[in-house]
Tab-separated table of C-alpha atoms in Angstrom:
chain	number	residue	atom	x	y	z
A	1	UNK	CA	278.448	77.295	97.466
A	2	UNK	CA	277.806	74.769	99.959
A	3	UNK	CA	278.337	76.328	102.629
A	4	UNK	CA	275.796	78.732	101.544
A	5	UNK	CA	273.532	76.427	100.606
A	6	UNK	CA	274.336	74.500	104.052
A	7	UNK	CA	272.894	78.117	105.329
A	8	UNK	CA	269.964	78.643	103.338
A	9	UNK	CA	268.332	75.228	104.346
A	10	UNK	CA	269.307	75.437	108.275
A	11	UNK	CA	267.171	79.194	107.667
A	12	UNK	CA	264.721	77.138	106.220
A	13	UNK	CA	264.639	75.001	108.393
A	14	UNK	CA	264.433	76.990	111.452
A	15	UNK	CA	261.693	79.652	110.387
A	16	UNK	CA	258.818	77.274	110.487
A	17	UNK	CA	260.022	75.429	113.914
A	18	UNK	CA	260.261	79.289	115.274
A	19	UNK	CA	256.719	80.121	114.073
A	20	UNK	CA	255.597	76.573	115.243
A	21	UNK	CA	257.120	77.820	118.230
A	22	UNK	CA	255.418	81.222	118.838
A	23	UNK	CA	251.765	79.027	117.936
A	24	UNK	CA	251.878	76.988	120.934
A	25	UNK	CA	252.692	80.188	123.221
A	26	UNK	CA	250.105	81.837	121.953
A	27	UNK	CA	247.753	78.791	122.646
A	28	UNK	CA	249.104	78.614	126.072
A	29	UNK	CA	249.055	82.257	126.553
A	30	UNK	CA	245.255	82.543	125.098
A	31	UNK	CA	243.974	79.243	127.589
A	32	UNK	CA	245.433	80.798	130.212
A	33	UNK	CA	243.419	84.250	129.661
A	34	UNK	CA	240.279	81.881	129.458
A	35	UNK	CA	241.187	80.122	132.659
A	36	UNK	CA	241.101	83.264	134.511
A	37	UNK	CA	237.979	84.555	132.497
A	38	UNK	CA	236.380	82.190	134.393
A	39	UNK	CA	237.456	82.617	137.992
A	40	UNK	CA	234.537	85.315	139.066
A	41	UNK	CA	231.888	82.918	137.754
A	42	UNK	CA	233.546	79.982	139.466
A	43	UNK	CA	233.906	81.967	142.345
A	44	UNK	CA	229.743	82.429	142.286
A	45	UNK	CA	229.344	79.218	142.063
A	46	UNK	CA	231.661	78.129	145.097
A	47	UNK	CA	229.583	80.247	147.086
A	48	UNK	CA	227.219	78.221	146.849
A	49	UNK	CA	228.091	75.564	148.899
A	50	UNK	CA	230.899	77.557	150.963
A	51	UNK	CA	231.289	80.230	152.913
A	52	UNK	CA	233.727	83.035	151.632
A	53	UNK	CA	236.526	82.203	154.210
A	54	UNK	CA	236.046	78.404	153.309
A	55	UNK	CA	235.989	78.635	149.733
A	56	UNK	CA	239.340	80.711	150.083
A	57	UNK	CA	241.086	78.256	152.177
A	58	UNK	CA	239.895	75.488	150.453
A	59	UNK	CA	240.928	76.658	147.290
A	60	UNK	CA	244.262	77.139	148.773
A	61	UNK	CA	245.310	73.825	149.930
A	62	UNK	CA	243.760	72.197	146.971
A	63	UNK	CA	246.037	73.829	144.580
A	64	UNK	CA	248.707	73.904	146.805
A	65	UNK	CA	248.360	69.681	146.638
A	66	UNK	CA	248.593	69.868	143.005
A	67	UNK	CA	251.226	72.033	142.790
A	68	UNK	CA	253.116	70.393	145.830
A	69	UNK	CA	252.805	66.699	143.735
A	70	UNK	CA	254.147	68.727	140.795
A	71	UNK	CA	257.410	70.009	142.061
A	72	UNK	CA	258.052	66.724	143.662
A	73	UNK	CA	257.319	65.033	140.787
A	74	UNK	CA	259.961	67.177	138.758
A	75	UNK	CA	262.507	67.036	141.706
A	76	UNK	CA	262.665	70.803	142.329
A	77	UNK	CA	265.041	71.925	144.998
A	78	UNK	CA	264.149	74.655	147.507
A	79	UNK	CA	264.371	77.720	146.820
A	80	UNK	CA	266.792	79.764	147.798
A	81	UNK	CA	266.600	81.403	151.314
A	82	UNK	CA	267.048	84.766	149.579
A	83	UNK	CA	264.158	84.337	147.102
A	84	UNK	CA	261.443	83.256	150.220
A	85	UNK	CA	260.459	87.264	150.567
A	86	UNK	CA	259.736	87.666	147.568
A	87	UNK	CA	257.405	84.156	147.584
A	88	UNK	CA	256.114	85.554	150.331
A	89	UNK	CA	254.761	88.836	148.507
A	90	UNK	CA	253.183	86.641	145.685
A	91	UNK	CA	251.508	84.422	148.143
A	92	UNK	CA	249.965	87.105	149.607
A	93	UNK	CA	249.001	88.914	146.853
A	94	UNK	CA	248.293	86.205	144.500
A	95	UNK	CA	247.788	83.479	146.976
A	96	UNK	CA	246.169	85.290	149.767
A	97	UNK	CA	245.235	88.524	149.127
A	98	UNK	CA	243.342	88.756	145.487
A	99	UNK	CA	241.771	85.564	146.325
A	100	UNK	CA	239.987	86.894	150.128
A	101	UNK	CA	239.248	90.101	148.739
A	102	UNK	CA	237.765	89.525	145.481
A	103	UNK	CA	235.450	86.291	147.298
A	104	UNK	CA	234.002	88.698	149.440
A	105	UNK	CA	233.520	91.705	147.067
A	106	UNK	CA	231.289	88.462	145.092
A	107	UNK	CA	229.018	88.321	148.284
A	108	UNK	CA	227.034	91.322	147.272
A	109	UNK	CA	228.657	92.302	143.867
A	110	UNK	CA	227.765	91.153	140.451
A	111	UNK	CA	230.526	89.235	138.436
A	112	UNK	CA	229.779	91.030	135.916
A	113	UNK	CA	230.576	94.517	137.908
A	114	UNK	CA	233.677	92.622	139.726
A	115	UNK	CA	235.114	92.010	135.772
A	116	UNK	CA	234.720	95.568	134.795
A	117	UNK	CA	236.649	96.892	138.001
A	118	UNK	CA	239.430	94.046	137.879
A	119	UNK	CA	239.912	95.186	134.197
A	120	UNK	CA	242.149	97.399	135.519
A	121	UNK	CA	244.969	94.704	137.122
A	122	UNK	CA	247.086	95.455	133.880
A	123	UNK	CA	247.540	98.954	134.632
A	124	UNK	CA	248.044	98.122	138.272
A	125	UNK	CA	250.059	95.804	137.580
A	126	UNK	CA	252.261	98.410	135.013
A	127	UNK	CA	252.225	101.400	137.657
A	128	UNK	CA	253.305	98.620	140.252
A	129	UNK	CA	256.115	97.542	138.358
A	130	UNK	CA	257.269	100.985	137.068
A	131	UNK	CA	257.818	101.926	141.124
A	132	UNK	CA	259.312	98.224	142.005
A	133	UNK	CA	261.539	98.131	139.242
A	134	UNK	CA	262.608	101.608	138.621
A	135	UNK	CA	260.945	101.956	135.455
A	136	UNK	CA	259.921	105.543	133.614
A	137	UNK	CA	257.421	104.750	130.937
A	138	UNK	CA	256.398	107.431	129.177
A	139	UNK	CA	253.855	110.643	129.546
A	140	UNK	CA	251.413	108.609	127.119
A	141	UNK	CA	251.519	105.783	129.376
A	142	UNK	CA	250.156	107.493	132.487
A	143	UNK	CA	247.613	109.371	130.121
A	144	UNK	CA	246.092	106.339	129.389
A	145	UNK	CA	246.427	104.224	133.194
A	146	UNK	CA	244.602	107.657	134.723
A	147	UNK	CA	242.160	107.619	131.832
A	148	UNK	CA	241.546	104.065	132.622
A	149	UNK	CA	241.307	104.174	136.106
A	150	UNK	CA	238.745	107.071	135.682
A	151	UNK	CA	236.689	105.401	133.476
A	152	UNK	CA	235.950	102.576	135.833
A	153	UNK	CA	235.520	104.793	139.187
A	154	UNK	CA	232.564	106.640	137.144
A	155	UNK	CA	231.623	102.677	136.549
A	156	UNK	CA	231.783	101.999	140.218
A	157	UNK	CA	230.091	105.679	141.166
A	158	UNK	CA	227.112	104.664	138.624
A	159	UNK	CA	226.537	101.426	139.724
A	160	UNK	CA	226.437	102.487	143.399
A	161	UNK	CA	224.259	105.042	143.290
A	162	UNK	CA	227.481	108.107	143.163
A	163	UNK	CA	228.919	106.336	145.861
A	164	UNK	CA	231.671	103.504	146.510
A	165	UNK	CA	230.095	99.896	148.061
A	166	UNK	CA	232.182	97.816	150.530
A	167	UNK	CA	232.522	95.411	147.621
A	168	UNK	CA	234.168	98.257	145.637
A	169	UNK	CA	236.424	98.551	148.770
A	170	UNK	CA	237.219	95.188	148.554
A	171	UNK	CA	238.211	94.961	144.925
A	172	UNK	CA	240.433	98.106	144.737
A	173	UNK	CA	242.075	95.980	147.807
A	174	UNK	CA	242.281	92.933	145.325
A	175	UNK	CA	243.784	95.180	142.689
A	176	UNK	CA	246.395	96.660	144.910
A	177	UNK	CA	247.585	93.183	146.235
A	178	UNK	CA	247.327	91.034	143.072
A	179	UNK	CA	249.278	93.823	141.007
A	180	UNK	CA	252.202	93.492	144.277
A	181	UNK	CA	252.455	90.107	143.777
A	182	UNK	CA	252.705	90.315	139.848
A	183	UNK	CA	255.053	92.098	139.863
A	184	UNK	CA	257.356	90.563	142.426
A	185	UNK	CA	256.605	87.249	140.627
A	186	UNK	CA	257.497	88.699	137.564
A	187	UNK	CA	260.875	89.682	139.039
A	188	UNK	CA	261.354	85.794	140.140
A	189	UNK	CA	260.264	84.735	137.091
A	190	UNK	CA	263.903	86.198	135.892
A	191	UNK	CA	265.514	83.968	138.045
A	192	UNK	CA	263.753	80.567	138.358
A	193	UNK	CA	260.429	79.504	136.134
A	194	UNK	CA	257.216	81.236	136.315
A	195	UNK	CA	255.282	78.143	137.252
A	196	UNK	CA	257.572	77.164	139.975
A	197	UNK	CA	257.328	80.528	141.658
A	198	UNK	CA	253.359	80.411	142.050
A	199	UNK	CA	253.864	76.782	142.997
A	200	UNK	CA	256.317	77.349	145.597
A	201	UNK	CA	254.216	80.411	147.065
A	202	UNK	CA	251.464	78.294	147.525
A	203	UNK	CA	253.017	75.165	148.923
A	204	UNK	CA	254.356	78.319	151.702
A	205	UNK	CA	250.988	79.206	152.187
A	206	UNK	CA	250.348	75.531	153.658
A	207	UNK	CA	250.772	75.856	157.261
A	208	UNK	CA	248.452	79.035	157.493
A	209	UNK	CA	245.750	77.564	154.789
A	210	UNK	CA	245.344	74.348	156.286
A	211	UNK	CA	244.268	75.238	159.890
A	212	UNK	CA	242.488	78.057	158.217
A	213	UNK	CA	240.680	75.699	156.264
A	214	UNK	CA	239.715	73.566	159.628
A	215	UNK	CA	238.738	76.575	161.251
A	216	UNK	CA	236.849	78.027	158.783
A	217	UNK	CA	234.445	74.723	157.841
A	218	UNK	CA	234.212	74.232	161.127
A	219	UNK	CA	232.098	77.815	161.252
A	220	UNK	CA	230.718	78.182	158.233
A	221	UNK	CA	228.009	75.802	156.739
A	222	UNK	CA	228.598	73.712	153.873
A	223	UNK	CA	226.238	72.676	151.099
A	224	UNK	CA	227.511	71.076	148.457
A	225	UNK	CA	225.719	70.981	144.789
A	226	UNK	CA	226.752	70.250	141.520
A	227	UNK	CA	227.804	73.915	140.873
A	228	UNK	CA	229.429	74.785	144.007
A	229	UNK	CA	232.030	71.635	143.962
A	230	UNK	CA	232.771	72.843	139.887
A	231	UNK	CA	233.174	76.301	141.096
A	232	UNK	CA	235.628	75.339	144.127
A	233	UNK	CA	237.601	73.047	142.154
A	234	UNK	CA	237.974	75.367	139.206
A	235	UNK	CA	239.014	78.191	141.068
A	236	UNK	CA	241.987	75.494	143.083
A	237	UNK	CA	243.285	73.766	140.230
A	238	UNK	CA	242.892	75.629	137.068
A	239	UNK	CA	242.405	79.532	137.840
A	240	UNK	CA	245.395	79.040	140.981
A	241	UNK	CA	247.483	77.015	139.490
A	242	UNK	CA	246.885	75.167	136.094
A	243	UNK	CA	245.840	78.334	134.414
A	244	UNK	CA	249.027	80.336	135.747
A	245	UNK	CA	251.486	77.273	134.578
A	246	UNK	CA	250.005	77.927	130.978
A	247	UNK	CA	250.091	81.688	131.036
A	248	UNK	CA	253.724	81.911	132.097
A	249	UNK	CA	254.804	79.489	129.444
A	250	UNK	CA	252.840	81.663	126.711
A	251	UNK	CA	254.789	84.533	127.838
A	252	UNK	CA	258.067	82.935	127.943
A	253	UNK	CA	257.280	82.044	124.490
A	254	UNK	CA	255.848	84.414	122.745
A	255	UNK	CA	257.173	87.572	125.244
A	256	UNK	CA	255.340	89.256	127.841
A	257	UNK	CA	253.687	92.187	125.445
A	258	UNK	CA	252.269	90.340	123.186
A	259	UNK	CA	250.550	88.202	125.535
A	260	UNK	CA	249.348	91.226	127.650
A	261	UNK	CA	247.622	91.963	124.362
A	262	UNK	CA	245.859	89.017	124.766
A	263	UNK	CA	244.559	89.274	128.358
A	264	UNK	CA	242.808	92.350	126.960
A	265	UNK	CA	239.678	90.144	126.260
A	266	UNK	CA	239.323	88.637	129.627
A	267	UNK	CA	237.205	91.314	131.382
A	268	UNK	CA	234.926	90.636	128.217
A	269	UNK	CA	235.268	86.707	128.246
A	270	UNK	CA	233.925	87.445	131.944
A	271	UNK	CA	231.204	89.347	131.230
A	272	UNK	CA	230.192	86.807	128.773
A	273	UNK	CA	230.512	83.880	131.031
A	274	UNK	CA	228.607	85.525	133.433
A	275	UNK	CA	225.395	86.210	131.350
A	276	UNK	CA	225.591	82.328	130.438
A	277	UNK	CA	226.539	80.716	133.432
A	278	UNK	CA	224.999	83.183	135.506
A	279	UNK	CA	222.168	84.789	134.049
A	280	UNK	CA	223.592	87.817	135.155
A	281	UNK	CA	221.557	90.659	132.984
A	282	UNK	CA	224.579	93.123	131.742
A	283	UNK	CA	223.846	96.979	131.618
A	284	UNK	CA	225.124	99.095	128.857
A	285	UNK	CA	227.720	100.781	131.157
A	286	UNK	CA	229.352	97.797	131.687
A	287	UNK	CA	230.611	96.264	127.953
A	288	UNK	CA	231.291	100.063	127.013
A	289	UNK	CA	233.519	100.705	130.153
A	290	UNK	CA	235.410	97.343	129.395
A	291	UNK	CA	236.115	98.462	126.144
A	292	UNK	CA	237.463	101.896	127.090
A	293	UNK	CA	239.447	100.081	129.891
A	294	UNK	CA	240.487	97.511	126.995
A	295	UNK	CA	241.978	100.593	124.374
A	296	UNK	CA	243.809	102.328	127.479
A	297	UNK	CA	245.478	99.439	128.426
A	298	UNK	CA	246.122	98.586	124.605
A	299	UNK	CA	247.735	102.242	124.491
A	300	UNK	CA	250.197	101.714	127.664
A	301	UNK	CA	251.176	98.232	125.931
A	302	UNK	CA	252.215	100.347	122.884
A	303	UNK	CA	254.029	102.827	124.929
C-alpha cells in the first residue's frame, strides 16, 4: 500500500510540473513566431537609413556579437570539424542567403506581398527535408504543398500584373535557401542545441560579414532615424538570433509539430504589423491567400 501510494503522489506530482513544462515551450515557441512576424516590417524600416547590402551585413555582425558573447559566456567548445559543412549550409541559408534575398525583394515589394509569398517556408522547408532526410510523407501531403504553392503563384501572377517581378525572383530565392538551411539545422539540432547551431553559423559568417560590412557603408549612404536604427537592430538581435534561441527551445519542449502549428499565424501577424507599422493598405487577395496557404500547411502537419 505504500508503495502504491509512494506511486500515486510521484504521478501527482509530476503531471502538473510536465504541463508547467509544455506552458513555457509554448510561450517560447509562440514569442519566437512573433519575433519573426516582425522581421519584414523591421526590414522596411532598416531601409531607411541603409542600403540593402548594408543593412544585411550589418545585421550580420551585430548578431553575430551577441551570439559570439553568448557562447563564450557559456564556455561552448568548437564544434566539431565534421559538423562545420553543415554550419556552413545554415549560414548561408539562414545567415546569408534568406537575409540578402528577402532585403532586396523589400526594395520594390510590399511587406505585406513578401509575407504572403514567404508563407510558404513551411512547405519548403517539409519538401526540403523529405529529399535531405530520406523521408516519404504521404500522397495527402504533396496534395496540399502543390495546392499551396499554387495558391500563392496566382498571388504573385495577380499582383504583378500575370507576370513574376524581380522581387518575386528574389523571394522564391529566399524560400529555396532558408528552407536548405532549416533543414540542415534541424539535422544539427539532433546532435548539439538548436541555439548553438545558429550561433555558431553566424560567428562563421564573421570574416566575410565584417569586411562586407566596411565595404558596403563605405558605398552606400547612411541616414539614420528613429525607425531605421529599431528596424536594424531588431532584425540583428531578435529576428537573427534572440528570436531563433526561443523558437528552438519551444520546440524542444513542446515537439516540433505542435509548434509548426503555431508558426501558422505568422504570415498573418505580418500582414497585421504591416498595416500598423506601415500603413501598408492590404488587398483582399492577400489575407484570403494566407489563409489558404495557412489550412495547406495545417493539412501536411496532420499528415
Amino acid at each position: 500500500m505504500r508503495a502504491q501510494s509512494s506511486a500515486t503522489s510521484t504521478t501527482a506530482i509530476a503531471v502538473p510540473a510536465s504541463r508547467d513544462h509544455r506552458t513555457l515551450g509554448t510561450g517560447q515557441a509562440a514569442l519566437g513566431v512573433i519575433a519573426f512576424s516582425l522581421t519584414f516590417p523591421s526590414t522596411a524600416w532598416g531601409l531607411q537609413s541603409f542600403g540593402p547590402w548594408s543593412l544585411v551585413a550589418v545585421r550580420s555582425v551585430l548578431a553575430a556579437l551577441v551570439a559570439g558573447g553568448c557562447l563564450l559566456a557559456a564556455g561552448v567548445p568548437l564544434p566539431e570539424r565534421r559538423h562545420l559543412p553543415g554550419l556552413a549550409v545554415v549560414a548561408g541559408g539562414v545567415v546569408l542567403g534568406f537575409p540578402l534575398l528577402s532585403t532586396l525583394a523589400l526594395r520594390t515589394s510590399t511587406t505585406s506581398h513578401a509575407a504572403v509569398v514567404v508563407g510558404l517556408l513551411p512547405l519548403t522547408t517539409a519538401v526540403c527535408s523529405a529529399l535531405r532526410m530520406g523521408h516519404r510523407p504521404p500522397r495527402r501531403f504533396w496534395l496540399a504543398a502543390l495546392t499551396g504553392a499554387a495558391a500563392v503563384l496566382a498571388f504573385t501572377l495577380g499582383q504583378g500584373g500575370g507576370g513574376l517581378t524581380a522581387a518575386d525572383g528574389f523571394l522564391f530565392g529566399a524560400l529555396l535557401v532558408c528552407a536548405a538551411g532549416y533543414t540542415e539545422g534541424g539535422r544539427l539540432a539532433r546532435v548539439m542545441p538548436g541555439w548553438q547551431v545558429i550561433g555558431w553559423a553566424l560567428v562563421l559568417c564573421l570574416p566575410l560579414s565584417v569586411p562586407a560590412a566596411a565595404l558596403a557603408l563605405s558605398y552606400e549612404p547612411v541616414r539614420l532615424t528613429g525607425h531605421g536604427v529599431a528596424g536594424v537592430l531588431w532584425v540583428s538581435v531578435v529576428s537573427q538570433f534572440l528570436g531563433l534561441v526561443v523558437w528552438y527551445r519551444g520546440m524542444a519542449a513542446i515537439g516540433i509539430p505542435k509548434a509548426s502549428q503555431l508558426q501558422l499565424a505568422q504570415p498573418l501577424l505580418t500582414l497585421v504589423w504591416s498595416a500598423l507599422l506601415l500603413g501598408e493598405h492590404l488587398t483582399a487577395a492577400a489575407p484570403l491567400t494566407a489563409v489558404a496557404v495557412l489550412v495547406c500547411i495545417a493539412v501536411t502537419q496532420r499528415s
